[in-house]
mmCIF file of C-alpha atoms in Angstrom:
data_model
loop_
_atom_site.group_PDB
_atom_site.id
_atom_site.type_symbol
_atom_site.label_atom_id
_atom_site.label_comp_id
_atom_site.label_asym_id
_atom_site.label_seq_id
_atom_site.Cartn_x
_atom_site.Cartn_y
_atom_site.Cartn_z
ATOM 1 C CA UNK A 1 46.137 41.526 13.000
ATOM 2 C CA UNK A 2 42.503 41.715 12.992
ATOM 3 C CA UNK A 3 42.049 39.253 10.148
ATOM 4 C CA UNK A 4 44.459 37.088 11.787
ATOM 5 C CA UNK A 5 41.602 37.088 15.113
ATOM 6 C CA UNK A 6 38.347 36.980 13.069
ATOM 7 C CA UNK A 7 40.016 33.843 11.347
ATOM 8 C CA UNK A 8 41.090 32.248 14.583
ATOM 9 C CA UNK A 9 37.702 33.262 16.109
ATOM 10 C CA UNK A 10 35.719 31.546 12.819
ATOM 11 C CA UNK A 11 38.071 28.662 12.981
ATOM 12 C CA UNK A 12 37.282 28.033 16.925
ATOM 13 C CA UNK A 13 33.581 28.354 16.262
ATOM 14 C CA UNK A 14 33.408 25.809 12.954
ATOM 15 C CA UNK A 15 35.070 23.634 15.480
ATOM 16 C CA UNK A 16 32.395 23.820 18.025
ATOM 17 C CA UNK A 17 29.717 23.651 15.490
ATOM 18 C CA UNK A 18 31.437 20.665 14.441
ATOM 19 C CA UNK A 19 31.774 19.079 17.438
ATOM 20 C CA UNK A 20 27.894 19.569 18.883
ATOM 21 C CA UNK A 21 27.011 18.491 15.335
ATOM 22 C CA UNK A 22 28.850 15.043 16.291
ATOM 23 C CA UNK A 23 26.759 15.177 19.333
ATOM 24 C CA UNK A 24 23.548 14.223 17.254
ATOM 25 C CA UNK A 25 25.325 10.876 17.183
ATOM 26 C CA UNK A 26 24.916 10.434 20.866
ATOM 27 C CA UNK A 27 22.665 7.979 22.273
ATOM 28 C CA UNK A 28 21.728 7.542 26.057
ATOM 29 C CA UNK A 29 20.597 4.077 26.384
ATOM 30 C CA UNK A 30 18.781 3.247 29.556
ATOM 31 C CA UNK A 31 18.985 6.825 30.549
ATOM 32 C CA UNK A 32 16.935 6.577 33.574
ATOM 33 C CA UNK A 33 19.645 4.777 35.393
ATOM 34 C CA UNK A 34 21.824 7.982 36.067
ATOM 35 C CA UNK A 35 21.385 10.206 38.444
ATOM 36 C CA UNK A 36 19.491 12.728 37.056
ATOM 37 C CA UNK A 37 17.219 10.727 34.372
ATOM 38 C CA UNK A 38 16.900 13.172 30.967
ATOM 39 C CA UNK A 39 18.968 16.361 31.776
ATOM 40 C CA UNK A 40 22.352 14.632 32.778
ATOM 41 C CA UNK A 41 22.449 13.581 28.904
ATOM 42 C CA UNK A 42 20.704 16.748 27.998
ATOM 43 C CA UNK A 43 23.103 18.615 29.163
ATOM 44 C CA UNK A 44 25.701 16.792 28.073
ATOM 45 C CA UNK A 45 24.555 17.747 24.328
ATOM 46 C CA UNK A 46 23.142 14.058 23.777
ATOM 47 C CA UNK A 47 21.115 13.992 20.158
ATOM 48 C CA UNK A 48 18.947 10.599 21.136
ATOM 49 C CA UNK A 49 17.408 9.520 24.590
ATOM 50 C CA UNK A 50 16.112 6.141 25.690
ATOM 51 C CA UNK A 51 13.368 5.115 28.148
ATOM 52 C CA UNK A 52 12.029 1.318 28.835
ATOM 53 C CA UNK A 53 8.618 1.734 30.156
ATOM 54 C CA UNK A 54 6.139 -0.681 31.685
ATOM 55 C CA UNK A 55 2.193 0.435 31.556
ATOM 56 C CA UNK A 56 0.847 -0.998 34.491
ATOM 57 C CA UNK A 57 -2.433 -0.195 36.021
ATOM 58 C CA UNK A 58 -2.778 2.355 33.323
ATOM 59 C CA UNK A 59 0.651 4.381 34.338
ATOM 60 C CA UNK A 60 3.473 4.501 32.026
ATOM 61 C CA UNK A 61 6.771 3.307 34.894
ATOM 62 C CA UNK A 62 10.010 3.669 33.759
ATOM 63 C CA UNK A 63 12.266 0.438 34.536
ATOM 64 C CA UNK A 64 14.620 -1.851 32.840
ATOM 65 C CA UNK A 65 13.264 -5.135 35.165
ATOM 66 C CA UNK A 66 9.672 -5.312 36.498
ATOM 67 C CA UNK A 67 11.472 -5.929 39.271
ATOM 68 C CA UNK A 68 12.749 -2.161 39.629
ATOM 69 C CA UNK A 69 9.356 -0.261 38.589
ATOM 70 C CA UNK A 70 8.424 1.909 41.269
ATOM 71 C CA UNK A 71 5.101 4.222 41.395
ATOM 72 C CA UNK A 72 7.017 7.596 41.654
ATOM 73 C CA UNK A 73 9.511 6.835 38.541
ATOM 74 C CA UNK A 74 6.936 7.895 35.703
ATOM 75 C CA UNK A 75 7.409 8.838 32.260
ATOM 76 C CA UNK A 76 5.681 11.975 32.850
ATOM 77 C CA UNK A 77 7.792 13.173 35.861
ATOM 78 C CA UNK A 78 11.245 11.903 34.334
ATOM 79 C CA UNK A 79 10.879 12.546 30.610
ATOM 80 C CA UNK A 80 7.587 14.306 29.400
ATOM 81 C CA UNK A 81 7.494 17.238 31.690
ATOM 82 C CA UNK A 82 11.227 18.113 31.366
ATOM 83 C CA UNK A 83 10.962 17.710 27.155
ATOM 84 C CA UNK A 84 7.802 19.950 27.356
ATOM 85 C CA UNK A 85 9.561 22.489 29.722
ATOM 86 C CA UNK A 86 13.097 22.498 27.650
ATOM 87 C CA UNK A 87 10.862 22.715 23.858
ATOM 88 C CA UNK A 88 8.933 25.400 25.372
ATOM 89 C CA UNK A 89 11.696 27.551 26.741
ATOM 90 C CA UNK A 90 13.499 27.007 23.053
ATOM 91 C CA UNK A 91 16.682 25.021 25.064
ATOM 92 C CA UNK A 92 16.616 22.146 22.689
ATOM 93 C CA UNK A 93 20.050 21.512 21.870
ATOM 94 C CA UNK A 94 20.806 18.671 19.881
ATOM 95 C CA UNK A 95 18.263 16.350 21.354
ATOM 96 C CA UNK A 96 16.019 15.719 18.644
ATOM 97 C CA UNK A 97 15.189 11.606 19.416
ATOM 98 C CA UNK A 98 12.989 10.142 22.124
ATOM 99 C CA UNK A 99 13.272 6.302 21.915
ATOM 100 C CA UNK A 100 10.517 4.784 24.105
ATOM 101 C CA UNK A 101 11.071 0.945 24.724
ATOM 102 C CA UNK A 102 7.964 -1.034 25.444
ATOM 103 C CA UNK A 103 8.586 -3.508 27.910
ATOM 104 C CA UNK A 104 4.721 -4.344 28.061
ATOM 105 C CA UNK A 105 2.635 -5.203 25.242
ATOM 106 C CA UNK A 106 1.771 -2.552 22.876
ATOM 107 C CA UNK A 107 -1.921 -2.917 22.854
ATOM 108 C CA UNK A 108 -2.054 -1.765 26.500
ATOM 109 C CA UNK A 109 1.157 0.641 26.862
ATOM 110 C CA UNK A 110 1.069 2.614 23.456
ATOM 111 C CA UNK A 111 -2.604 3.835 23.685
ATOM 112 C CA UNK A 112 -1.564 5.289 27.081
ATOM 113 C CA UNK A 113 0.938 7.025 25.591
ATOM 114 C CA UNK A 114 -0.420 8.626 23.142
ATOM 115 C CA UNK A 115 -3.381 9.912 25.368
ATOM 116 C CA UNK A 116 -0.303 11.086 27.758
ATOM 117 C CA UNK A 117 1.518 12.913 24.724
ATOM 118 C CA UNK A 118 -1.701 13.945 22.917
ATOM 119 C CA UNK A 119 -1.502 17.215 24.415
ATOM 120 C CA UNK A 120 2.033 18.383 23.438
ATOM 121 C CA UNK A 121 1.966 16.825 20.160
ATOM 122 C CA UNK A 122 2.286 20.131 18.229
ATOM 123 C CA UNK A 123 5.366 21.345 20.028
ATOM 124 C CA UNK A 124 6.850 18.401 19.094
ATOM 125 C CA UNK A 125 6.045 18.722 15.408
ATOM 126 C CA UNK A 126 7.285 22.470 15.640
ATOM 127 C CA UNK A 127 10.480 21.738 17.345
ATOM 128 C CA UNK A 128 11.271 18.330 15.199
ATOM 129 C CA UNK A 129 11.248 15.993 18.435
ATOM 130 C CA UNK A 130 10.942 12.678 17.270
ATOM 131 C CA UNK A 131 9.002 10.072 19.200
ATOM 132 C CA UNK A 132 9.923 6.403 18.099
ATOM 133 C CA UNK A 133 8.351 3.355 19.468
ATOM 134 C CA UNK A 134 10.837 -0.122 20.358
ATOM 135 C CA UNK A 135 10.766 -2.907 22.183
ATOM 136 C CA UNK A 136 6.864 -4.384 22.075
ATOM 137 C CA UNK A 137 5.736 -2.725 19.045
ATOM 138 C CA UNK A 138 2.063 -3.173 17.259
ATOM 139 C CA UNK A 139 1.538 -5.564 13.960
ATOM 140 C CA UNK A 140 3.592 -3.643 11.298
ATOM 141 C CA UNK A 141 0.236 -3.221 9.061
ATOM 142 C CA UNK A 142 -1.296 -1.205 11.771
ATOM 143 C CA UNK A 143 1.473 1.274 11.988
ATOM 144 C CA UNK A 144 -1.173 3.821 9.977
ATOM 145 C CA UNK A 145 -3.470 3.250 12.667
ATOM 146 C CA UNK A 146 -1.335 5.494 15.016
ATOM 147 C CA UNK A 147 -0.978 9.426 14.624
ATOM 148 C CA UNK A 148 1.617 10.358 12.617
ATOM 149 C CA UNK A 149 3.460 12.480 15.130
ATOM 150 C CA UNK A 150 4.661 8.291 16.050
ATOM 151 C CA UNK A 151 7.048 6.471 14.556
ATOM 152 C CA UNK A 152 8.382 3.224 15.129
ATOM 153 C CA UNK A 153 11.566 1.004 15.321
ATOM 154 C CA UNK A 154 12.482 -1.283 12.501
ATOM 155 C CA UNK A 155 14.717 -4.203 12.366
ATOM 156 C CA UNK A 156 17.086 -6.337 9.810
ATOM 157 C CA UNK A 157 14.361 -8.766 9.112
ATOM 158 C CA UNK A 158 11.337 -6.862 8.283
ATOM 159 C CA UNK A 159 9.944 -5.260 5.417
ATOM 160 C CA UNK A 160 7.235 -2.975 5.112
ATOM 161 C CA UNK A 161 4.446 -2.617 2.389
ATOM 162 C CA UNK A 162 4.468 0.555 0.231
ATOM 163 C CA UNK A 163 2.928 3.955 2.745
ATOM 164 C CA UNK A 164 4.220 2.308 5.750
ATOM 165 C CA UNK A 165 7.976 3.069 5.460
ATOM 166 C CA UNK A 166 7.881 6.304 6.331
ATOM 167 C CA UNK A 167 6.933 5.146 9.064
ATOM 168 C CA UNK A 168 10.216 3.304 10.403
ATOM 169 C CA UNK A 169 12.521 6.358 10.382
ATOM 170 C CA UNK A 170 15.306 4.489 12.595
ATOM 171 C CA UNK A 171 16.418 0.899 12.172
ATOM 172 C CA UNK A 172 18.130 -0.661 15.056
ATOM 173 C CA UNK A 173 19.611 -4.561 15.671
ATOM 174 C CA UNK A 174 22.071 -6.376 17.883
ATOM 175 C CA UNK A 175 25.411 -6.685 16.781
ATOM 176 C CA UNK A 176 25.245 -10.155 17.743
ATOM 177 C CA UNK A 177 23.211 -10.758 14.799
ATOM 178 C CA UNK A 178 26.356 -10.197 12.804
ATOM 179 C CA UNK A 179 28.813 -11.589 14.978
ATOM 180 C CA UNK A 180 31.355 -11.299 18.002
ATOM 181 C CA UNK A 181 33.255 -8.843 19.135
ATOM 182 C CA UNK A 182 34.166 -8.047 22.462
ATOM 183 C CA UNK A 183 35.947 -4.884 21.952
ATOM 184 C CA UNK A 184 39.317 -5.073 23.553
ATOM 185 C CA UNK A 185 41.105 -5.566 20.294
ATOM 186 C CA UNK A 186 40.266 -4.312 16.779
ATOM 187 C CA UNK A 187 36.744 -5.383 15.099
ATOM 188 C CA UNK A 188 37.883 -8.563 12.427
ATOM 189 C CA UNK A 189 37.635 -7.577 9.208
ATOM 190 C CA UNK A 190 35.042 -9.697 8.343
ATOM 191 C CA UNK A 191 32.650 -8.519 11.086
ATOM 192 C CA UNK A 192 33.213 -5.156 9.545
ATOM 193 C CA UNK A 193 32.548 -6.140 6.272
ATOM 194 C CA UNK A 194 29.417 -6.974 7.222
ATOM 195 C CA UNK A 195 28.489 -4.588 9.382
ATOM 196 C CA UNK A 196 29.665 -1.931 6.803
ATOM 197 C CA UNK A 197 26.911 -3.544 4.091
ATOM 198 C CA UNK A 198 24.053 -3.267 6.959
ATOM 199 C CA UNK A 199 25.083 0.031 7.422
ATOM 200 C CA UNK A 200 25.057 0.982 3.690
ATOM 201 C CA UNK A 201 21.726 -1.283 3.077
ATOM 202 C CA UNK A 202 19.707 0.677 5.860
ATOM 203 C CA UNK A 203 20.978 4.431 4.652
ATOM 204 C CA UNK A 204 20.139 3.351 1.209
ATOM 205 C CA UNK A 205 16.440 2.810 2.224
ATOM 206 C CA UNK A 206 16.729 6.316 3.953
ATOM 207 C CA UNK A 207 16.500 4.792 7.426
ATOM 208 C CA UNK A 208 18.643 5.395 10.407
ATOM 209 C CA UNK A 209 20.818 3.102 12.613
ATOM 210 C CA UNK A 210 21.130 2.258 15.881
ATOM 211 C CA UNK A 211 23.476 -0.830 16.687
ATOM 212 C CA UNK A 212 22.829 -2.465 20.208
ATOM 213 C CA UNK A 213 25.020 -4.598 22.182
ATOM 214 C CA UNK A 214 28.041 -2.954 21.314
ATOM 215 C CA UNK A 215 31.623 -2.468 23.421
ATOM 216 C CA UNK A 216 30.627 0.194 25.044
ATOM 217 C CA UNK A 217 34.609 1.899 25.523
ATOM 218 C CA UNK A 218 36.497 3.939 23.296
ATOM 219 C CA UNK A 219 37.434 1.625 20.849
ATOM 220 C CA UNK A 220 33.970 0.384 20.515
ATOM 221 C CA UNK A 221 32.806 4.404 19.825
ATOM 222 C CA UNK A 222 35.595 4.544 17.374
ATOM 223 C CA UNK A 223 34.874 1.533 15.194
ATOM 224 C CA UNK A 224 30.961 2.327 15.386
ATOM 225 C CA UNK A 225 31.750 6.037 14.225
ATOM 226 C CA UNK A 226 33.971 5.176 11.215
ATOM 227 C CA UNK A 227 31.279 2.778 9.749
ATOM 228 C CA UNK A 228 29.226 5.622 9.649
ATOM 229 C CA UNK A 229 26.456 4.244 12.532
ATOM 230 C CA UNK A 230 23.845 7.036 13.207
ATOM 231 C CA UNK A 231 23.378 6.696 16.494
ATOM 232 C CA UNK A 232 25.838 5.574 19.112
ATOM 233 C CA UNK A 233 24.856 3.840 22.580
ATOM 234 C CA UNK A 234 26.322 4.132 25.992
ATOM 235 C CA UNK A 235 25.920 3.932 29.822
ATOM 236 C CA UNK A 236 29.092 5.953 30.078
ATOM 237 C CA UNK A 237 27.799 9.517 28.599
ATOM 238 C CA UNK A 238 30.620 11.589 29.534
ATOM 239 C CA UNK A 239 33.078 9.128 27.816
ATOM 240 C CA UNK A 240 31.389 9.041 24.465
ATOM 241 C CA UNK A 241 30.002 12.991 24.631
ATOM 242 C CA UNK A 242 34.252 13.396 25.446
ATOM 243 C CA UNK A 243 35.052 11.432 22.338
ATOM 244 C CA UNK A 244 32.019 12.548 19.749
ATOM 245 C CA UNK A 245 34.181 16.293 20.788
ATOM 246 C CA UNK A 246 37.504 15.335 19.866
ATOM 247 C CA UNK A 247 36.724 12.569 16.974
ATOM 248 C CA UNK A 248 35.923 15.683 14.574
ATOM 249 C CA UNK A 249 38.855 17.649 15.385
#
């Protein structure tokens, strides 16, 4: 009888390894438009975070549209003080990506963040937090200009010269670049096709991938999980942290 419970008890814990281990799949794209901006996907077990930011007036504001910035919605009170705070207590979870979007140049946003990350650069390294750079990125060639602790975004069409790869840990690109699919009925096998190549083209070159512009419903997570996409986008997080749970089981 005992044996009987340790193996039911083993059985229901692989399961919820499993399971959180699917979370690392999880990406919250523009996170800051929930409610509560960081934790609600934190919580949730989310592996991968996003934030667009704006530098303006040498503050780093946190907005998808100009439009929308406003002076008390900073990086540092919605994202870098409650990383620091979870990394420091040892509550990381599965959250292991920060994707920072640039939605102003480079040349006058990343600067200011690096001075505003500077400080907590070494927890990061100690806890494996990785900070990658989208949206308005520098010249690929100066990519070694920046501290290591950074890495950036790549995309389908670029290359980079030998010692910069490393670099461009995550790859990401709009599935319009590949074709249509709206996501109410099955993805066409040719769309697949070539998605599934893109997919096996970026693992081979040890990056990983984040597809943008995807249906962003169940059948969208499904198709998107079976061709083996790294990370997963939504606006709905409870949907897709409900599905990344079951789609293991």
């Amino acid at each position: 009888m005992k044996n009987v419970l340790l193996g039911i008890l083993l059985c229901f814990f692989a399961s919820n390894l499993m399971a959180q281990q699917a979370l690392l799949k999880a990406h919250a794209h523009n996170d800051y438009e929930h409610t509560k901006p960081f934790y609600e996907a934190f919580n949730l077990g989310f592996g991968s975070i996003e934030a667009d930011v704006y530098s303006i007036k040498g503050e780093l504001l946190v907005a998808h549209d100009v439009k929308d910035v406003k002076a008390d919605r900073t990086l540092k009170t919605l994202y870098i003080d409650p990383i620091v705070k979870v990394l420091t207590e040892n509550k990381q979870g599965n959250f292991h990506q920060f994707l920072i979007d640039f939605k102003t140049s480079a040349d006058s946003t990343l600067p200011v963040l690096i001075k505003a990350l500077e400080p907590h650069k070494d927890l990061f390294i100690k806890r494996g937090l990785r900070i990658v750079i989208s949206g308005n990125r520098p010249a690929i060639k100066n990519y070694v200009l920046y501290p290591t602790w950074i890495s950036f975004d790549g995309r389908s069409t670029e290359t980079y010269p030998a010692g910069l790869g490393n670099r461009v840990v995550l790859e990401s690109e709009s599935l319009y670049k590949f074709g249509a699919w709206s996501g109410q009925g099955p993805i066409s096998p040719e769309l697949k096709e070539k998605l599934k190549a893109y997919v096996d083209r970026v693992h081979a070159q040890g990056r990983k991938l984040r597809l943008w512009a995807t249906p962003d419903s169940l059948l969208g997570y499904q198709t998107l999980y079976d061709l083996g996409v790294d990370y997963i986008g939504t606006d709905h997080l409870s949907e897709l942290a409900d599905f990344l749970r079951l789609a293991v089981k």
